């Protein structure tokens, strides 16, 4: 279970389900998923390619270096380098959707948002500088993705729908759309419907989580469809947030107080006023 650094209201977790089958031909569908993963990888690498080119053309290296030198001399001058200006974000999105027209525009946005979040959050390999600053100063190279990128999905961007099993104890299904194709001269999104393995004692705790996600009790967050090369299987990794348990106020009539004493190591004062000394006289210490 992971928890966000500044997230005090929710706990963010991930649960994984094996994709057991798909509607249609398995080889055709999963072959397309592999292609989607490779194209998402291309979108992620295009982000860094365009980002570095833009900052090179705007001489961000010199501006960043001058700002750091001024700051080290005691000046409180503001840094003029905008790591991700709006015009750059629009240009990257435009190039990515043009280069990969079969990816839905919303999936392209999800990938770019994920990479940008990584860019702004990562630290430099050495030193205290942010990672993006270290790249602009040529202290290190920008990241590159050498493996297929996970297929990101959520309710809004990929029209993800949870389907309950027809019978109790059966497998759940997921429906989502992230691939575009031409049908009768029109570009339409292809819907994929996959069956999630939900049978057996080992996955019942995960199934209960899935039920809470589908019902809305747990918030469904951005998730991933990934291929395990080791297991040669596809998995749907569902990310969710569950509210932290509400802390109930203390009942003063049920509180015991543990304190140290001069003659005894510990004294436990009970709610009724009685006392107990769990360590005795402490002579054995």
mmCIF file of N, CA and C in Angstrom, residues 39-149:
data_model
loop_
_atom_site.group_PDB
_atom_site.id
_atom_site.type_symbol
_atom_site.label_atom_id
_atom_site.label_comp_id
_atom_site.label_asym_id
_atom_site.label_seq_id
_atom_site.Cartn_x
_atom_site.Cartn_y
_atom_site.Cartn_z
ATOM 1 N N UNK A 39 3.463 2.186 -28.864
ATOM 2 C CA UNK A 39 3.185 3.561 -29.268
ATOM 3 C C UNK A 39 3.138 4.501 -28.066
ATOM 4 N N UNK A 40 2.651 4.015 -26.928
ATOM 5 C CA UNK A 40 2.698 4.820 -25.704
ATOM 6 C C UNK A 40 4.142 5.084 -25.296
ATOM 7 N N UNK A 41 5.005 4.099 -25.490
ATOM 8 C CA UNK A 41 6.433 4.286 -25.262
ATOM 9 C C UNK A 41 6.961 5.397 -26.161
ATOM 10 N N UNK A 42 6.514 5.391 -27.417
ATOM 11 C CA UNK A 42 6.926 6.436 -28.347
ATOM 12 C C UNK A 42 6.460 7.813 -27.909
ATOM 13 N N UNK A 43 5.234 7.908 -27.387
ATOM 14 C CA UNK A 43 4.720 9.188 -26.895
ATOM 15 C C UNK A 43 5.578 9.696 -25.742
ATOM 16 N N UNK A 44 5.934 8.790 -24.825
ATOM 17 C CA UNK A 44 6.752 9.181 -23.672
ATOM 18 C C UNK A 44 8.126 9.681 -24.112
ATOM 19 N N UNK A 45 8.743 9.009 -25.074
ATOM 20 C CA UNK A 45 10.051 9.453 -25.561
ATOM 21 C C UNK A 45 9.944 10.737 -26.371
ATOM 22 N N UNK A 46 8.833 10.909 -27.109
ATOM 23 C CA UNK A 46 8.621 12.150 -27.846
ATOM 24 C C UNK A 46 8.537 13.336 -26.889
ATOM 25 N N UNK A 47 7.924 13.118 -25.728
ATOM 26 C CA UNK A 47 7.836 14.194 -24.727
ATOM 27 C C UNK A 47 9.225 14.738 -24.414
ATOM 28 N N UNK A 48 10.150 13.833 -24.079
ATOM 29 C CA UNK A 48 11.487 14.281 -23.703
ATOM 30 C C UNK A 48 12.234 14.866 -24.899
ATOM 31 N N UNK A 49 12.045 14.291 -26.069
ATOM 32 C CA UNK A 49 12.682 14.806 -27.272
ATOM 33 C C UNK A 49 12.274 16.253 -27.522
ATOM 34 N N UNK A 50 10.959 16.525 -27.457
ATOM 35 C CA UNK A 50 10.462 17.876 -27.699
ATOM 36 C C UNK A 50 10.834 18.821 -26.566
ATOM 37 N N UNK A 51 10.791 18.309 -25.326
ATOM 38 C CA UNK A 51 11.107 19.152 -24.161
ATOM 39 C C UNK A 51 12.540 19.648 -24.215
ATOM 40 N N UNK A 52 13.471 18.744 -24.491
ATOM 41 C CA UNK A 52 14.881 19.131 -24.566
ATOM 42 C C UNK A 52 15.113 20.088 -25.727
ATOM 43 N N UNK A 53 14.505 19.822 -26.899
ATOM 44 C CA UNK A 53 14.685 20.686 -28.067
ATOM 45 C C UNK A 53 14.160 22.097 -27.802
ATOM 46 N N UNK A 54 13.004 22.182 -27.135
ATOM 47 C CA UNK A 54 12.426 23.497 -26.858
ATOM 48 C C UNK A 54 13.331 24.308 -25.931
ATOM 49 N N UNK A 55 13.808 23.694 -24.866
ATOM 50 C CA UNK A 55 14.660 24.425 -23.920
ATOM 51 C C UNK A 55 16.020 24.751 -24.542
ATOM 52 N N UNK A 56 16.503 23.921 -25.450
ATOM 53 C CA UNK A 56 17.758 24.236 -26.151
ATOM 54 C C UNK A 56 17.576 25.474 -27.022
ATOM 55 N N UNK A 57 16.467 25.520 -27.744
ATOM 56 C CA UNK A 57 16.217 26.655 -28.641
ATOM 57 C C UNK A 57 15.948 27.948 -27.879
ATOM 58 N N UNK A 58 15.511 27.843 -26.613
ATOM 59 C CA UNK A 58 15.243 29.035 -25.807
ATOM 60 C C UNK A 58 16.382 29.332 -24.828
ATOM 61 N N UNK A 59 17.522 28.664 -25.008
ATOM 62 C CA UNK A 59 18.726 28.917 -24.201
ATOM 63 C C UNK A 59 18.448 28.827 -22.698
ATOM 64 N N UNK A 60 17.670 27.829 -22.306
ATOM 65 C CA UNK A 60 17.322 27.665 -20.890
ATOM 66 C C UNK A 60 18.540 27.325 -20.041
ATOM 67 N N UNK A 61 19.566 26.703 -20.650
ATOM 68 C CA UNK A 61 20.788 26.371 -19.916
ATOM 69 C C UNK A 61 21.426 27.626 -19.352
ATOM 70 N N UNK A 62 21.604 28.660 -20.193
ATOM 71 C CA UNK A 62 22.244 29.900 -19.751
ATOM 72 C C UNK A 62 21.386 30.620 -18.707
ATOM 73 N N UNK A 63 20.080 30.635 -18.913
ATOM 74 C CA UNK A 63 19.185 31.310 -17.977
ATOM 75 C C UNK A 63 19.196 30.621 -16.611
ATOM 76 N N UNK A 64 19.171 29.301 -16.629
ATOM 77 C CA UNK A 64 19.179 28.555 -15.374
ATOM 78 C C UNK A 64 20.514 28.722 -14.651
ATOM 79 N N UNK A 65 21.609 28.696 -15.406
ATOM 80 C CA UNK A 65 22.936 28.855 -14.805
ATOM 81 C C UNK A 65 23.094 30.232 -14.182
ATOM 82 N N UNK A 66 22.610 31.275 -14.889
ATOM 83 C CA UNK A 66 22.717 32.639 -14.365
ATOM 84 C C UNK A 66 21.887 32.797 -13.099
ATOM 85 N N UNK A 67 20.719 32.153 -13.069
ATOM 86 C CA UNK A 67 19.862 32.245 -11.875
ATOM 87 C C UNK A 67 20.516 31.568 -10.681
ATOM 88 N N UNK A 68 21.130 30.407 -10.879
ATOM 89 C CA UNK A 68 21.787 29.706 -9.781
ATOM 90 C C UNK A 68 22.989 30.489 -9.255
ATOM 91 N N UNK A 69 23.725 31.103 -10.173
ATOM 92 C CA UNK A 69 24.881 31.917 -9.754
ATOM 93 C C UNK A 69 24.428 33.123 -8.952
ATOM 94 N N UNK A 70 23.334 33.759 -9.383
ATOM 95 C CA UNK A 70 22.812 34.917 -8.656
ATOM 96 C C UNK A 70 22.307 34.504 -7.281
ATOM 97 N N UNK A 71 21.673 33.364 -7.218
ATOM 98 C CA UNK A 71 21.150 32.886 -5.939
ATOM 99 C C UNK A 71 22.274 32.551 -4.972
ATOM 100 N N UNK A 72 23.370 31.984 -5.498
ATOM 101 C CA UNK A 72 24.499 31.632 -4.637
ATOM 102 C C UNK A 72 25.203 32.862 -4.077
ATOM 103 N N UNK A 73 25.054 33.993 -4.777
ATOM 104 C CA UNK A 73 25.678 35.234 -4.310
ATOM 105 C C UNK A 73 24.767 36.008 -3.360
ATOM 106 N N UNK A 74 23.593 35.452 -3.063
ATOM 107 C CA UNK A 74 22.694 36.086 -2.099
ATOM 108 C C UNK A 74 21.521 36.808 -2.715
ATOM 109 N N UNK A 75 21.467 36.884 -4.038
ATOM 110 C CA UNK A 75 20.374 37.580 -4.701
ATOM 111 C C UNK A 75 19.104 36.737 -4.666
ATOM 112 N N UNK A 76 17.955 37.399 -4.526
ATOM 113 C CA UNK A 76 16.680 36.713 -4.496
ATOM 114 C C UNK A 76 15.931 36.850 -5.813
ATOM 115 N N UNK A 77 16.681 36.964 -6.902
ATOM 116 C CA UNK A 77 16.078 37.105 -8.221
ATOM 117 C C UNK A 77 15.269 35.857 -8.569
ATOM 118 N N UNK A 78 14.155 36.044 -9.253
ATOM 119 C CA UNK A 78 13.268 34.942 -9.621
ATOM 120 C C UNK A 78 13.759 34.237 -10.875
ATOM 121 N N UNK A 79 13.669 32.920 -10.882
ATOM 122 C CA UNK A 79 14.068 32.141 -12.056
ATOM 123 C C UNK A 79 13.080 32.381 -13.193
ATOM 124 N N UNK A 80 13.594 32.665 -14.376
ATOM 125 C CA UNK A 80 12.745 32.975 -15.533
ATOM 126 C C UNK A 80 12.462 31.756 -16.402
ATOM 127 N N UNK A 81 13.001 30.595 -16.032
ATOM 128 C CA UNK A 81 12.811 29.391 -16.831
ATOM 129 C C UNK A 81 11.526 28.683 -16.392
ATOM 130 N N UNK A 82 10.598 28.566 -17.311
ATOM 131 C CA UNK A 82 9.358 27.821 -17.086
ATOM 132 C C UNK A 82 9.579 26.415 -17.630
ATOM 133 N N UNK A 83 9.592 25.426 -16.745
ATOM 134 C CA UNK A 83 9.896 24.066 -17.183
ATOM 135 C C UNK A 83 8.887 23.524 -18.189
ATOM 136 N N UNK A 84 7.629 23.852 -18.024
ATOM 137 C CA UNK A 84 6.614 23.353 -18.952
ATOM 138 C C UNK A 84 5.624 24.467 -19.294
ATOM 139 N N UNK A 85 6.015 25.385 -20.166
ATOM 140 C CA UNK A 85 5.083 26.448 -20.585
ATOM 141 C C UNK A 85 3.915 25.864 -21.369
ATOM 142 N N UNK A 86 2.811 26.579 -21.381
ATOM 143 C CA UNK A 86 1.595 26.081 -22.033
ATOM 144 C C UNK A 86 1.799 25.848 -23.519
ATOM 145 N N UNK A 87 2.563 26.731 -24.173
ATOM 146 C CA UNK A 87 2.760 26.555 -25.614
ATOM 147 C C UNK A 87 3.552 25.287 -25.929
ATOM 148 N N UNK A 88 4.473 24.920 -25.038
ATOM 149 C CA UNK A 88 5.233 23.686 -25.229
ATOM 150 C C UNK A 88 4.337 22.469 -25.015
ATOM 151 N N UNK A 89 3.511 22.511 -23.988
ATOM 152 C CA UNK A 89 2.592 21.399 -23.730
ATOM 153 C C UNK A 89 1.650 21.182 -24.904
ATOM 154 N N UNK A 90 1.136 22.279 -25.472
ATOM 155 C CA UNK A 90 0.242 22.168 -26.633
ATOM 156 C C UNK A 90 0.970 21.594 -27.837
ATOM 157 N N UNK A 91 2.217 22.010 -28.054
ATOM 158 C CA UNK A 91 2.982 21.529 -29.199
ATOM 159 C C UNK A 91 3.303 20.040 -29.072
ATOM 160 N N UNK A 92 3.659 19.595 -27.873
ATOM 161 C CA UNK A 92 3.950 18.174 -27.663
ATOM 162 C C UNK A 92 2.694 17.343 -27.915
ATOM 163 N N UNK A 93 1.573 17.789 -27.392
ATOM 164 C CA UNK A 93 0.309 17.061 -27.595
ATOM 165 C C UNK A 93 -0.039 17.002 -29.083
ATOM 166 N N UNK A 94 0.135 18.104 -29.777
ATOM 167 C CA UNK A 94 -0.175 18.156 -31.210
ATOM 168 C C UNK A 94 0.697 17.199 -31.993
ATOM 169 N N UNK A 95 1.987 17.171 -31.678
ATOM 170 C CA UNK A 95 2.908 16.270 -32.381
ATOM 171 C C UNK A 95 2.603 14.809 -32.068
ATOM 172 N N UNK A 96 2.304 14.526 -30.812
ATOM 173 C CA UNK A 96 2.058 13.140 -30.405
ATOM 174 C C UNK A 96 0.805 12.583 -31.070
ATOM 175 N N UNK A 97 -0.283 13.357 -31.098
ATOM 176 C CA UNK A 97 -1.516 12.871 -31.722
ATOM 177 C C UNK A 97 -1.354 12.728 -33.225
ATOM 178 N N UNK A 98 -0.509 13.554 -33.829
ATOM 179 C CA UNK A 98 -0.272 13.444 -35.266
ATOM 180 C C UNK A 98 0.606 12.246 -35.589
ATOM 181 N N UNK A 99 1.602 11.998 -34.755
ATOM 182 C CA UNK A 99 2.531 10.893 -35.003
ATOM 183 C C UNK A 99 1.888 9.547 -34.701
ATOM 184 N N UNK A 100 0.983 9.512 -33.733
ATOM 185 C CA UNK A 100 0.337 8.249 -33.338
ATOM 186 C C UNK A 100 -1.182 8.401 -33.437
ATOM 187 N N UNK A 101 -1.717 8.478 -34.646
ATOM 188 C CA UNK A 101 -3.143 8.755 -34.835
ATOM 189 C C UNK A 101 -4.060 7.628 -34.370
ATOM 190 N N UNK A 102 -3.537 6.411 -34.219
ATOM 191 C CA UNK A 102 -4.387 5.301 -33.783
ATOM 192 C C UNK A 102 -4.616 5.273 -32.280
ATOM 193 N N UNK A 103 -3.789 5.994 -31.541
ATOM 194 C CA UNK A 103 -4.042 6.115 -30.100
ATOM 195 C C UNK A 103 -5.133 7.155 -29.891
ATOM 196 N N UNK A 104 -6.060 6.877 -28.998
ATOM 197 C CA UNK A 104 -7.075 7.882 -28.701
ATOM 198 C C UNK A 104 -6.381 9.114 -28.112
ATOM 199 N N UNK A 105 -6.906 10.275 -28.427
ATOM 200 C CA UNK A 105 -6.302 11.522 -27.942
ATOM 201 C C UNK A 105 -6.259 11.553 -26.420
ATOM 202 N N UNK A 106 -7.277 10.966 -25.778
ATOM 203 C CA UNK A 106 -7.302 10.950 -24.314
ATOM 204 C C UNK A 106 -6.195 10.074 -23.736
ATOM 205 N N UNK A 107 -5.884 8.965 -24.409
ATOM 206 C CA UNK A 107 -4.788 8.120 -23.941
ATOM 207 C C UNK A 107 -3.459 8.852 -24.098
ATOM 208 N N UNK A 108 -3.290 9.570 -25.202
ATOM 209 C CA UNK A 108 -2.085 10.376 -25.390
ATOM 210 C C UNK A 108 -1.946 11.368 -24.236
ATOM 211 N N UNK A 109 -3.044 12.007 -23.868
ATOM 212 C CA UNK A 109 -3.015 12.965 -22.755
ATOM 213 C C UNK A 109 -2.609 12.292 -21.450
ATOM 214 N N UNK A 110 -3.136 11.086 -21.198
ATOM 215 C CA UNK A 110 -2.785 10.363 -19.979
ATOM 216 C C UNK A 110 -1.291 10.078 -19.920
ATOM 217 N N UNK A 111 -0.708 9.635 -21.033
ATOM 218 C CA UNK A 111 0.725 9.324 -21.063
ATOM 219 C C UNK A 111 1.544 10.588 -20.836
ATOM 220 N N UNK A 112 1.187 11.676 -21.516
ATOM 221 C CA UNK A 112 1.934 12.926 -21.362
ATOM 222 C C UNK A 112 1.833 13.457 -19.936
ATOM 223 N N UNK A 113 0.658 13.337 -19.329
ATOM 224 C CA UNK A 113 0.500 13.780 -17.945
ATOM 225 C C UNK A 113 1.366 12.954 -17.007
ATOM 226 N N UNK A 114 1.422 11.634 -17.246
ATOM 227 C CA UNK A 114 2.229 10.767 -16.396
ATOM 228 C C UNK A 114 3.717 11.119 -16.508
ATOM 229 N N UNK A 115 4.193 11.335 -17.747
ATOM 230 C CA UNK A 115 5.609 11.647 -17.931
ATOM 231 C C UNK A 115 5.938 13.024 -17.349
ATOM 232 N N UNK A 116 5.045 13.988 -17.537
ATOM 233 C CA UNK A 116 5.288 15.323 -16.985
ATOM 234 C C UNK A 116 5.325 15.287 -15.465
ATOM 235 N N UNK A 117 4.438 14.510 -14.864
ATOM 236 C CA UNK A 117 4.439 14.377 -13.405
ATOM 237 C C UNK A 117 5.758 13.787 -12.926
ATOM 238 N N UNK A 118 6.258 12.791 -13.660
ATOM 239 C CA UNK A 118 7.552 12.203 -13.313
ATOM 240 C C UNK A 118 8.665 13.223 -13.457
ATOM 241 N N UNK A 119 8.594 14.020 -14.521
ATOM 242 C CA UNK A 119 9.622 15.032 -14.782
ATOM 243 C C UNK A 119 9.707 16.061 -13.660
ATOM 244 N N UNK A 120 8.571 16.527 -13.178
ATOM 245 C CA UNK A 120 8.565 17.555 -12.143
ATOM 246 C C UNK A 120 8.865 16.994 -10.757
ATOM 247 N N UNK A 121 8.633 15.696 -10.550
ATOM 248 C CA UNK A 121 8.810 15.109 -9.217
ATOM 249 C C UNK A 121 10.200 14.533 -8.987
ATOM 250 N N UNK A 122 10.874 14.101 -10.050
ATOM 251 C CA UNK A 122 12.141 13.388 -9.861
ATOM 252 C C UNK A 122 13.258 14.317 -9.412
ATOM 253 N N UNK A 123 14.181 13.777 -8.637
ATOM 254 C CA UNK A 123 15.357 14.507 -8.179
ATOM 255 C C UNK A 123 16.559 14.145 -9.055
ATOM 256 N N UNK A 124 17.566 14.978 -8.997
ATOM 257 C CA UNK A 124 18.787 14.706 -9.759
ATOM 258 C C UNK A 124 19.456 13.450 -9.220
ATOM 259 N N UNK A 125 20.222 12.777 -10.080
ATOM 260 C CA UNK A 125 20.924 11.564 -9.662
ATOM 261 C C UNK A 125 21.918 11.873 -8.554
ATOM 262 N N UNK A 126 22.512 13.064 -8.600
ATOM 263 C CA UNK A 126 23.453 13.498 -7.571
ATOM 264 C C UNK A 126 23.136 14.943 -7.194
ATOM 265 N N UNK A 127 23.301 15.251 -5.910
ATOM 266 C CA UNK A 127 23.056 16.610 -5.458
ATOM 267 C C UNK A 127 21.609 16.852 -5.102
ATOM 268 N N UNK A 128 21.299 18.106 -4.755
ATOM 269 C CA UNK A 128 19.971 18.465 -4.265
ATOM 270 C C UNK A 128 19.096 19.117 -5.323
ATOM 271 N N UNK A 129 19.588 19.271 -6.531
ATOM 272 C CA UNK A 129 18.820 19.934 -7.571
ATOM 273 C C UNK A 129 17.651 19.067 -8.037
ATOM 274 N N UNK A 130 16.563 19.701 -8.494
ATOM 275 C CA UNK A 130 15.507 18.924 -9.153
ATOM 276 C C UNK A 130 16.057 18.265 -10.410
ATOM 277 N N UNK A 131 15.480 17.140 -10.786
ATOM 278 C CA UNK A 131 15.986 16.406 -11.933
ATOM 279 C C UNK A 131 15.949 17.214 -13.218
ATOM 280 N N UNK A 132 14.837 17.951 -13.455
ATOM 281 C CA UNK A 132 14.718 18.735 -14.683
ATOM 282 C C UNK A 132 15.784 19.822 -14.747
ATOM 283 N N UNK A 133 16.084 20.434 -13.612
ATOM 284 C CA UNK A 133 17.132 21.458 -13.574
ATOM 285 C C UNK A 133 18.495 20.863 -13.909
ATOM 286 N N UNK A 134 18.776 19.686 -13.367
ATOM 287 C CA UNK A 134 20.049 19.015 -13.650
ATOM 288 C C UNK A 134 20.178 18.679 -15.135
ATOM 289 N N UNK A 135 19.083 18.337 -15.778
ATOM 290 C CA UNK A 135 19.110 18.033 -17.214
ATOM 291 C C UNK A 135 19.424 19.299 -18.002
ATOM 292 N N UNK A 136 18.765 20.407 -17.667
ATOM 293 C CA UNK A 136 18.989 21.662 -18.386
ATOM 294 C C UNK A 136 20.420 22.170 -18.209
ATOM 295 N N UNK A 137 21.040 21.855 -17.070
ATOM 296 C CA UNK A 137 22.423 22.283 -16.813
ATOM 297 C C UNK A 137 23.435 21.290 -17.370
ATOM 298 N N UNK A 138 22.967 20.250 -18.065
ATOM 299 C CA UNK A 138 23.824 19.210 -18.648
ATOM 300 C C UNK A 138 24.576 18.405 -17.608
ATOM 301 N N UNK A 139 24.016 18.322 -16.408
ATOM 302 C CA UNK A 139 24.610 17.483 -15.370
ATOM 303 C C UNK A 139 24.268 16.011 -15.582
ATOM 304 N N UNK A 140 23.167 15.780 -16.279
ATOM 305 C CA UNK A 140 22.740 14.420 -16.592
ATOM 306 C C UNK A 140 21.851 14.443 -17.821
ATOM 307 N N UNK A 141 21.632 13.269 -18.382
ATOM 308 C CA UNK A 141 20.808 13.171 -19.577
ATOM 309 C C UNK A 141 19.342 12.969 -19.202
ATOM 310 N N UNK A 142 18.473 13.275 -20.139
ATOM 311 C CA UNK A 142 17.044 13.056 -19.884
ATOM 312 C C UNK A 142 16.737 11.565 -19.926
ATOM 313 N N UNK A 143 15.687 11.119 -19.237
ATOM 314 C CA UNK A 143 15.318 9.694 -19.243
ATOM 315 C C UNK A 143 14.877 9.249 -20.636
ATOM 316 N N UNK A 144 14.970 7.960 -20.882
ATOM 317 C CA UNK A 144 14.437 7.378 -22.106
ATOM 318 C C UNK A 144 13.761 6.063 -21.746
ATOM 319 N N UNK A 145 12.732 5.731 -22.494
ATOM 320 C CA UNK A 145 11.953 4.523 -22.220
ATOM 321 C C UNK A 145 12.331 3.464 -23.246
ATOM 322 N N UNK A 146 12.918 2.401 -22.778
ATOM 323 C CA UNK A 146 13.411 1.345 -23.666
ATOM 324 C C UNK A 146 12.479 0.150 -23.716
ATOM 325 N N UNK A 147 11.426 0.157 -22.904
ATOM 326 C CA UNK A 147 10.456 -0.936 -22.890
ATOM 327 C C UNK A 147 9.068 -0.381 -23.144
ATOM 328 N N UNK A 148 8.158 -1.224 -23.628
ATOM 329 C CA UNK A 148 6.788 -0.763 -23.858
ATOM 330 C C UNK A 148 6.191 -0.126 -22.610
ATOM 331 N N UNK A 149 5.419 0.923 -22.820
ATOM 332 C CA UNK A 149 4.812 1.701 -21.745
ATOM 333 C C UNK A 149 3.492 1.056 -21.331
#
